[in-house]
Tab-separated table of C-alpha atoms in Angstrom:
chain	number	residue	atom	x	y	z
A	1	UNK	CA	0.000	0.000	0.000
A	2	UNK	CA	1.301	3.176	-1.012
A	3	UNK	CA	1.364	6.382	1.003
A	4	UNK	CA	1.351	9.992	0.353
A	5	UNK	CA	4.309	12.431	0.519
A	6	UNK	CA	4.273	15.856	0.172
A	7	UNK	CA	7.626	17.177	0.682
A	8	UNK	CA	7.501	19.155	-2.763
A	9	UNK	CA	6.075	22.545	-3.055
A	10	UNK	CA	4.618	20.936	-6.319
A	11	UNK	CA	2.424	18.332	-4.395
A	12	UNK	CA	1.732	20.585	-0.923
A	13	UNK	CA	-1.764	20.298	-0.115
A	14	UNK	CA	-3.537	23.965	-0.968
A	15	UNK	CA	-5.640	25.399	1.648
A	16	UNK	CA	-9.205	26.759	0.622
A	17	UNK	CA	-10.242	30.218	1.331
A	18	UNK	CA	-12.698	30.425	3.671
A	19	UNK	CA	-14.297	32.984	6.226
A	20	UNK	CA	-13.414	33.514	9.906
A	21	UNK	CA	-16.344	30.418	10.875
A	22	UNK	CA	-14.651	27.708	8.231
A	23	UNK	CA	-12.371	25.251	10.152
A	24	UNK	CA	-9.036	25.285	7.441
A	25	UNK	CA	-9.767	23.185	4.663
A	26	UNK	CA	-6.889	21.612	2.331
A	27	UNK	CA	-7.271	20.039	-0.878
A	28	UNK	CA	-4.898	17.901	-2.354
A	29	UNK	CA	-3.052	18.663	-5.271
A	30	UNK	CA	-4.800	15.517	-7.515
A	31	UNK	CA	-7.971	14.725	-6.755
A	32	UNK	CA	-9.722	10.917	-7.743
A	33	UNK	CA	-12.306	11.932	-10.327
A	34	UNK	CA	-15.137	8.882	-9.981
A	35	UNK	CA	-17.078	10.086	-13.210
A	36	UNK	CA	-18.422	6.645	-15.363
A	37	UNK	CA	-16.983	4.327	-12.901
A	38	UNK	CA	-20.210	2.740	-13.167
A	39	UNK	CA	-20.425	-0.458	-10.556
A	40	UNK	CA	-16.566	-0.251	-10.353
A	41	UNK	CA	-16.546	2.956	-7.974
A	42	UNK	CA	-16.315	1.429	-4.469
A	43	UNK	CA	-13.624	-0.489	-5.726
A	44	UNK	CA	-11.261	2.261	-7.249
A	45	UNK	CA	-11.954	4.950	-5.210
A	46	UNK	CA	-10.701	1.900	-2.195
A	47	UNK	CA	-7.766	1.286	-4.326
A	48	UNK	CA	-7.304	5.088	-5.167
A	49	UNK	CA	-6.941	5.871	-1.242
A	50	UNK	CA	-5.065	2.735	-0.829
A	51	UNK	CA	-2.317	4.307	-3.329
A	52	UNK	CA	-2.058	7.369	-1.447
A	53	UNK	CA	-4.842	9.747	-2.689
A	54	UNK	CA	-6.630	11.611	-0.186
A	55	UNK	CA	-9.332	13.052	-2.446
A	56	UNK	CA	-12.201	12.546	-4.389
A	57	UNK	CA	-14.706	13.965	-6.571
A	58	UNK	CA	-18.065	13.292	-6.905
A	59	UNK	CA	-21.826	14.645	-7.816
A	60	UNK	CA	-24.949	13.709	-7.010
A	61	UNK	CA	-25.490	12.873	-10.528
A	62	UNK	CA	-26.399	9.188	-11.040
A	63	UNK	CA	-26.493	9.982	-14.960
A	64	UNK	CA	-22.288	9.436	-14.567
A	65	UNK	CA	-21.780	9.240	-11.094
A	66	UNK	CA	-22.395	6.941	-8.485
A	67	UNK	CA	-21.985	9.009	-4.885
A	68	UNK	CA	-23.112	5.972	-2.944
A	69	UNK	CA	-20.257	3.700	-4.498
A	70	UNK	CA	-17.796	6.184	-3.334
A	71	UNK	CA	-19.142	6.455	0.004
A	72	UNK	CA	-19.102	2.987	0.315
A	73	UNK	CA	-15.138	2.871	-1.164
A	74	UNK	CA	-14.211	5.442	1.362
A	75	UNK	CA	-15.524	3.802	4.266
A	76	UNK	CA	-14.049	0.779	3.771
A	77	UNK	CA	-10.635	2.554	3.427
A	78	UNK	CA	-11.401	4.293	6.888
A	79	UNK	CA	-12.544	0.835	8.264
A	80	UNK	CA	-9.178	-1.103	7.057
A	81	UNK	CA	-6.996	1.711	8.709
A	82	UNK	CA	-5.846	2.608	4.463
A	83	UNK	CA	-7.156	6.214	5.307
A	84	UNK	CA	-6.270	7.363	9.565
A	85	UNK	CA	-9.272	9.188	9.976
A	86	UNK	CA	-12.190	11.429	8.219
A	87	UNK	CA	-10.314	14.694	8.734
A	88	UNK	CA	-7.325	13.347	6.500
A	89	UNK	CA	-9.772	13.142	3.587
A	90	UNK	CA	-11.329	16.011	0.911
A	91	UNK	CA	-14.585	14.807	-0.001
A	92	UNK	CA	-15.957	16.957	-2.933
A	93	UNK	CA	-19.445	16.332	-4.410
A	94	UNK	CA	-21.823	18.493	-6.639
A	95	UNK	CA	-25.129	19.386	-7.082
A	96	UNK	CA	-26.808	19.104	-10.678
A	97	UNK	CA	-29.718	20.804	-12.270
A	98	UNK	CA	-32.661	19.364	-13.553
A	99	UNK	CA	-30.875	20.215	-17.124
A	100	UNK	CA	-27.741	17.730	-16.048
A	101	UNK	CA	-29.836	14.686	-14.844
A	102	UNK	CA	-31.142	11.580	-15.850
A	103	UNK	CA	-35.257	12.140	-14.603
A	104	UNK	CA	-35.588	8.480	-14.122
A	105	UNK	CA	-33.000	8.100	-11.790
A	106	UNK	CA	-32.332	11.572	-9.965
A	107	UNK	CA	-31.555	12.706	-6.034
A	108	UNK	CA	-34.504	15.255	-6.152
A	109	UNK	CA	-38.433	15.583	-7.298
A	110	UNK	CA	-37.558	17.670	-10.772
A	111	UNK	CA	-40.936	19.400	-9.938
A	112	UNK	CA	-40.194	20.543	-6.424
A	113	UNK	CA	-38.528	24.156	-6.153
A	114	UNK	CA	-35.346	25.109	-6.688
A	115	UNK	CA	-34.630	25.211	-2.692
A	116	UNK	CA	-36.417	21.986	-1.890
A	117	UNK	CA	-34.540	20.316	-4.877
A	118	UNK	CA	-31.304	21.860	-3.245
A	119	UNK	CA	-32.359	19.873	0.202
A	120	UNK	CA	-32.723	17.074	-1.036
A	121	UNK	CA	-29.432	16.843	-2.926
A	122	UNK	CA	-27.440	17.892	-0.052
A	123	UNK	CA	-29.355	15.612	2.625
A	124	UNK	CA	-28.721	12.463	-0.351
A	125	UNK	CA	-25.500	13.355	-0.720
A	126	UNK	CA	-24.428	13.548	3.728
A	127	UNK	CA	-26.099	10.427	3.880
A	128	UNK	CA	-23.595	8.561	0.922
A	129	UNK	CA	-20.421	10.316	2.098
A	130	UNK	CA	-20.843	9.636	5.809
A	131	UNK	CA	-17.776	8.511	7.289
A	132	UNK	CA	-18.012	7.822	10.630
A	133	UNK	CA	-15.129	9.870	12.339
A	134	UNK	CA	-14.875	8.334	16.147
A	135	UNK	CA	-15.599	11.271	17.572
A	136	UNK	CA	-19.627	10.947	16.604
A	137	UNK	CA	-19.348	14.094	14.670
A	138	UNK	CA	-22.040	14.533	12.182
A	139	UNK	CA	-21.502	14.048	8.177
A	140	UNK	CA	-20.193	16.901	6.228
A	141	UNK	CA	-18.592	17.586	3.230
A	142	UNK	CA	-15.366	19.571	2.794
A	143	UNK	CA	-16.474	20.990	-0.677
A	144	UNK	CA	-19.813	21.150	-2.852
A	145	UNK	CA	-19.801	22.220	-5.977
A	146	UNK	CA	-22.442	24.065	-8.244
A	147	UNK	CA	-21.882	21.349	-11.300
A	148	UNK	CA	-23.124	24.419	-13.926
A	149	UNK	CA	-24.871	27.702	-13.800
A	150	UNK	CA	-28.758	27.227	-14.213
A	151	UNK	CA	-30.402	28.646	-17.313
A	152	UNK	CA	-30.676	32.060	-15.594
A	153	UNK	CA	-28.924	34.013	-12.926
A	154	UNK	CA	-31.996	34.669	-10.721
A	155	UNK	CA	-31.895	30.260	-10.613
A	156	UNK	CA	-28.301	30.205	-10.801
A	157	UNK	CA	-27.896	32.876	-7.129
A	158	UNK	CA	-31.074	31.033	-5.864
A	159	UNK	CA	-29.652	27.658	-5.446
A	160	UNK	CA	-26.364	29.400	-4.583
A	161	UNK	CA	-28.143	30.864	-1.806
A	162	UNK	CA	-29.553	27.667	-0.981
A	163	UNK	CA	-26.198	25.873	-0.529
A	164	UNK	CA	-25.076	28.438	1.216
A	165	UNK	CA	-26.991	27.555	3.742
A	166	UNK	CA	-25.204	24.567	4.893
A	167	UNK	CA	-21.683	26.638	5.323
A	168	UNK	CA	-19.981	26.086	7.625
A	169	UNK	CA	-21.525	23.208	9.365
A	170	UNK	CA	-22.694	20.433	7.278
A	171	UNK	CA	-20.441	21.998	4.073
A	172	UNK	CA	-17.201	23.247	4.802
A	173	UNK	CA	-16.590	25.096	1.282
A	174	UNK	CA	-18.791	25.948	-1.914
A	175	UNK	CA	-16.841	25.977	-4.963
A	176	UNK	CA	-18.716	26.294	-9.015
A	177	UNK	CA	-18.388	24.311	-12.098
A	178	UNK	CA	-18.312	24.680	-15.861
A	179	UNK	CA	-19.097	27.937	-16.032
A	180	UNK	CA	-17.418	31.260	-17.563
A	181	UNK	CA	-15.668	34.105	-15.532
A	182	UNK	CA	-19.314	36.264	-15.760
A	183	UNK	CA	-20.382	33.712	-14.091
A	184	UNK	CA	-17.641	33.149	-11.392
A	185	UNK	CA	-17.546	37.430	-10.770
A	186	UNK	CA	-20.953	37.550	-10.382
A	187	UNK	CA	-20.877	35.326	-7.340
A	188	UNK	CA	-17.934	37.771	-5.900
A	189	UNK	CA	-19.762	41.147	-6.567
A	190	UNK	CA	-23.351	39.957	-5.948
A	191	UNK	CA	-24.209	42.060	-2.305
A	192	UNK	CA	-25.999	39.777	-1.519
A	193	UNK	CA	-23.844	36.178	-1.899
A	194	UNK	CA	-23.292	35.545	1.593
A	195	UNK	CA	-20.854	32.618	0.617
A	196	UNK	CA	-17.987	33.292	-1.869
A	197	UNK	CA	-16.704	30.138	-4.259
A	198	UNK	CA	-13.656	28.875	-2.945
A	199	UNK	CA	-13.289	26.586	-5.788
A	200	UNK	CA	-14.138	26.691	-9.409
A	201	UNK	CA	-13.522	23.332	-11.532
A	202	UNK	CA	-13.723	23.851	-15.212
A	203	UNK	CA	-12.276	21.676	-18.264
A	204	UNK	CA	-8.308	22.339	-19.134
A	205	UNK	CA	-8.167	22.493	-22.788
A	206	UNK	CA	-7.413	24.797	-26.421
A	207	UNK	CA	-11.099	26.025	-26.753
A	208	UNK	CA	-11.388	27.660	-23.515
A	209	UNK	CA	-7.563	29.338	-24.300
A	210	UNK	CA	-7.199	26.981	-20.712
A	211	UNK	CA	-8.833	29.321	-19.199
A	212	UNK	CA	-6.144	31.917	-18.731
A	213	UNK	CA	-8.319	34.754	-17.860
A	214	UNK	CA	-10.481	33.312	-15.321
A	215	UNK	CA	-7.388	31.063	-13.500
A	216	UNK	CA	-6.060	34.452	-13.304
A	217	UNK	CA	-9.535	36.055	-11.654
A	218	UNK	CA	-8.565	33.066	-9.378
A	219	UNK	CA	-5.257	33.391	-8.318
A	220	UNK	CA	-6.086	36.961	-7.183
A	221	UNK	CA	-9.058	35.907	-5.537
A	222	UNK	CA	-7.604	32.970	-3.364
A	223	UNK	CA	-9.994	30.091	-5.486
A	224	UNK	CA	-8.300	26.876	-6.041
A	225	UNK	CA	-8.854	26.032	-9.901
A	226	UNK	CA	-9.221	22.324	-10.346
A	227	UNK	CA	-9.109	21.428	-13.805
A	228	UNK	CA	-10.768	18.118	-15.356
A	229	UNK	CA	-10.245	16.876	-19.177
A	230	UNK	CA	-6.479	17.117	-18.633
A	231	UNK	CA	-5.204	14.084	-20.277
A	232	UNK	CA	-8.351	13.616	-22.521
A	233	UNK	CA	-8.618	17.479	-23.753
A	234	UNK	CA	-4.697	17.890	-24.711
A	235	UNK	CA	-3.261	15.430	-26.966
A	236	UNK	CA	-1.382	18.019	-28.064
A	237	UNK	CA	0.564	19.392	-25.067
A	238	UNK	CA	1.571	15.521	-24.142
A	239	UNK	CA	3.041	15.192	-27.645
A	240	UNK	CA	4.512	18.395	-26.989
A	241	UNK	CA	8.274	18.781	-26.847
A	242	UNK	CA	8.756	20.549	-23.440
A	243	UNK	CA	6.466	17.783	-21.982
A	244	UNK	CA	8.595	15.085	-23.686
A	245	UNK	CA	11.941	16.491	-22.659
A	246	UNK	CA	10.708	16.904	-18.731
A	247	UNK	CA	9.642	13.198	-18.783
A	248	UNK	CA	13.105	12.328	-20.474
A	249	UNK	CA	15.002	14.732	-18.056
A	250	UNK	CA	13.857	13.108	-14.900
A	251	UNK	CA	12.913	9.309	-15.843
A	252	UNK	CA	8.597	9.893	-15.702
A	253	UNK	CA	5.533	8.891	-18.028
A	254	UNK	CA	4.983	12.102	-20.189
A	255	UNK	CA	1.696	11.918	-18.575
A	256	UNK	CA	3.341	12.432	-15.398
A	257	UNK	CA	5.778	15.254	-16.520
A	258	UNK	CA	2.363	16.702	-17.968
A	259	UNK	CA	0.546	16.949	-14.952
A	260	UNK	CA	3.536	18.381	-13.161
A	261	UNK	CA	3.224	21.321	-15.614
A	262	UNK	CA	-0.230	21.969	-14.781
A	263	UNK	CA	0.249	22.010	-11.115
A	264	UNK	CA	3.350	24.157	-11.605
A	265	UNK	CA	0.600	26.996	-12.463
A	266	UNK	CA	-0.033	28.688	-9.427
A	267	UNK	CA	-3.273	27.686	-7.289
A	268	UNK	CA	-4.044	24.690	-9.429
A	269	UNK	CA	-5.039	20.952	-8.979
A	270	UNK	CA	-5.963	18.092	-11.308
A	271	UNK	CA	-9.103	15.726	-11.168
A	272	UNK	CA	-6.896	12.437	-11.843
A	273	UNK	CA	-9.783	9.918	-13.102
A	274	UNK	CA	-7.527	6.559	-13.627
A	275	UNK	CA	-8.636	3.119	-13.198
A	276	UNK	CA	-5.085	1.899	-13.406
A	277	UNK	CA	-3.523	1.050	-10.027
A	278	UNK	CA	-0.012	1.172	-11.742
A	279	UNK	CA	-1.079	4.369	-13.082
A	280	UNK	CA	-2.699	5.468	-9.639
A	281	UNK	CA	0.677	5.298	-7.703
A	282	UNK	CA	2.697	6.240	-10.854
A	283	UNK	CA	0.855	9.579	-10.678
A	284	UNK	CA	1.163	10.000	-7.529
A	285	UNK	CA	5.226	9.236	-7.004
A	286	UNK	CA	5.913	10.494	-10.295
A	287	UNK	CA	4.602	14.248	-9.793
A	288	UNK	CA	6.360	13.715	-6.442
A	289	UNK	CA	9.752	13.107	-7.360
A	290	UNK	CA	9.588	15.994	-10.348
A	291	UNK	CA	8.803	18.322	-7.463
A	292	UNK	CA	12.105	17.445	-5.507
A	293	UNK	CA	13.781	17.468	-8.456
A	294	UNK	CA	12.647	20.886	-9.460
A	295	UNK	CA	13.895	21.791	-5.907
A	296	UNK	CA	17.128	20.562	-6.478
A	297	UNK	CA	19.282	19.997	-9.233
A	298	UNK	CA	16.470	20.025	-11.768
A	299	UNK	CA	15.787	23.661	-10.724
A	300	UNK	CA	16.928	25.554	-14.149
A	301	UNK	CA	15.492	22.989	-15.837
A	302	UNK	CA	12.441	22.933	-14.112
A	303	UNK	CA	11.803	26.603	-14.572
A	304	UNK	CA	12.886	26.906	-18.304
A	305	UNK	CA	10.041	23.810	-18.713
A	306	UNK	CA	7.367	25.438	-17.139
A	307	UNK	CA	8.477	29.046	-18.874
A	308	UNK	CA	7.895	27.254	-21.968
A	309	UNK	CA	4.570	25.617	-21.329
A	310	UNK	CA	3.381	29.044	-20.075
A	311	UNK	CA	4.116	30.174	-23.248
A	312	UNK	CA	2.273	27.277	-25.594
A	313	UNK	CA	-1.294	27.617	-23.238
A	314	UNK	CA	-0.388	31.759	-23.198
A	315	UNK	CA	-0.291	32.237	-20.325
A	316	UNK	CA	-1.257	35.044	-18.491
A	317	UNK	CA	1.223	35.989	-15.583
């Protein structure tokens, strides 16, 4: 069983912004995405803590996710002694629109209102990510995510409002998904958007420009940007060279040196989605032992990579 180290800068855990009542939250650097695990969940998120992750994504979205499976994955983790406790873990779920779901098989009545669909989410989703914690705490979540703006902002700041709700008790942190930097500054300048996003998770890839702009609105804001379609979205930064030579440089996957990259721009972390244990741990070690090396004697190297992949995603500094 593999464990996590974090001696790198590169793999630190970051901590989430929060308000004077939030008890500190930190997030990992990659997070275990459990999208289309299907009946497979429990078992990879188990084997994803066993190999030293300590966080996972989720929605209450049965369409592609299944928040019970991961609930039941992370207990058994706890119960086996793979994971110490509760408070070493970031559990991150979402809630979905009407728009996202599957109405045959959803966590709320699609005709209730907005607010009472909002309830029910939230109570579904405590009850599938309880983790008992010793101490007889009750269930919370450490992040929960809008999964996309609604059709309008009066529905989009309504269920905002509604999740807000639940801050800080029952959900540490409130964090948006999908959705453009309007979007993301409206929930800033709104007066009256009691809770502020700590965390905004949107895809990584050429037709957003990687989202330069609003990573930026980020970084000066405190918001951890987690992206997701890393591998999938960007065939063409892991063929590129600067990827290729970094893998070549320090003996890593090129997915590996990849990933680095993106966590080498500031405030970011990755939604790692792998069902290969090899792959798991390879991740994991890999990103690791680029970050000591860029501490050491892979320093000039280090920064002339990452100088250059600024420079291919245009980066904006």
């Amino acid at each position: 069983m593999a464990t996590a180290q974090q001696t790198s800068a590169l793999t630190r855990d970051l901590t989430l912004r929060g308000g004077p009542a939030v008890p500190t939250t930190t997030t990992p650097r990659l997070v275990y995405g459990t999208a289309w695990k299907k009946d497979r969940t429990a078992d990879l998120v188990h084997q994803a803590l066993r190999s030293g992750f300590r966080g996972v994504d989720t929605a209450a979205q049965p369409r592609h996710y299944q928040e019970r499976l991961v609930g039941d994955g992370v207990r058994r983790a706890v119960a086996e002694g793979a994971v110490a406790r509760r408070a070493d873990l970031f559990l991150q779920t979402k809630f979905t629109s009407v728009d996202g779901q599957d109405r045959a098989d959803m966590p709320y009545d699609p005709a209730a209102p907005l607010e009472a669909q909002v309830h029910a989410s939230v109570a579904s989703s405590l009850e599938n990510l309880a983790v008992p914690d010793g101490e007889g705490g009750a269930p919370y979540l450490d992040s929960l995510v809008l999964h996309s703006p609604l059709r309008t902002v009066k529905d989009t700041l309504t269920v905002w409002r509604a999740l807000s709700t639940y801050v800080p008790e029952r959900i540490r942190h409130l964090g948006i998904a999908n959705a453009p930097l309007g979007v993301v500054e409206l929930l800033f300048e709104a007066p009256d958007v009691a809770v502020r996003p700590s965390v905004v998770q949107n895809r990584f890839y050429g037709d957003t420009g990687y989202e330069t702009e609003l990573r930026a609105f980020c970084r000066a804001q405190g918001v951890v940007f987690q992206t997701f379609w890393t591998l999938t979205g960007n065939p063409r930064l892991l063929r590129s060279e600067v990827v290729g030579g970094l893998a070549r440089a320090v003996g890593v996957e090129k997915e590996v040196a990849y990933y680095a990259l993106v966590l080498g721009l500031e405030g970011t972390t990755i939604l790692d989605g792998t069902t290969s244990e090899e792959h798991m741990e390879a991740d994991l070690e890999g990103v690791e032992k680029i970050g000591r090396w860029a501490e050491g004697e892979g320093k000039e190297v280090w920064l002339s990579a990452l100088g250059k992949f600024k420079e291919l995603i245009k980066e904006q500094e």
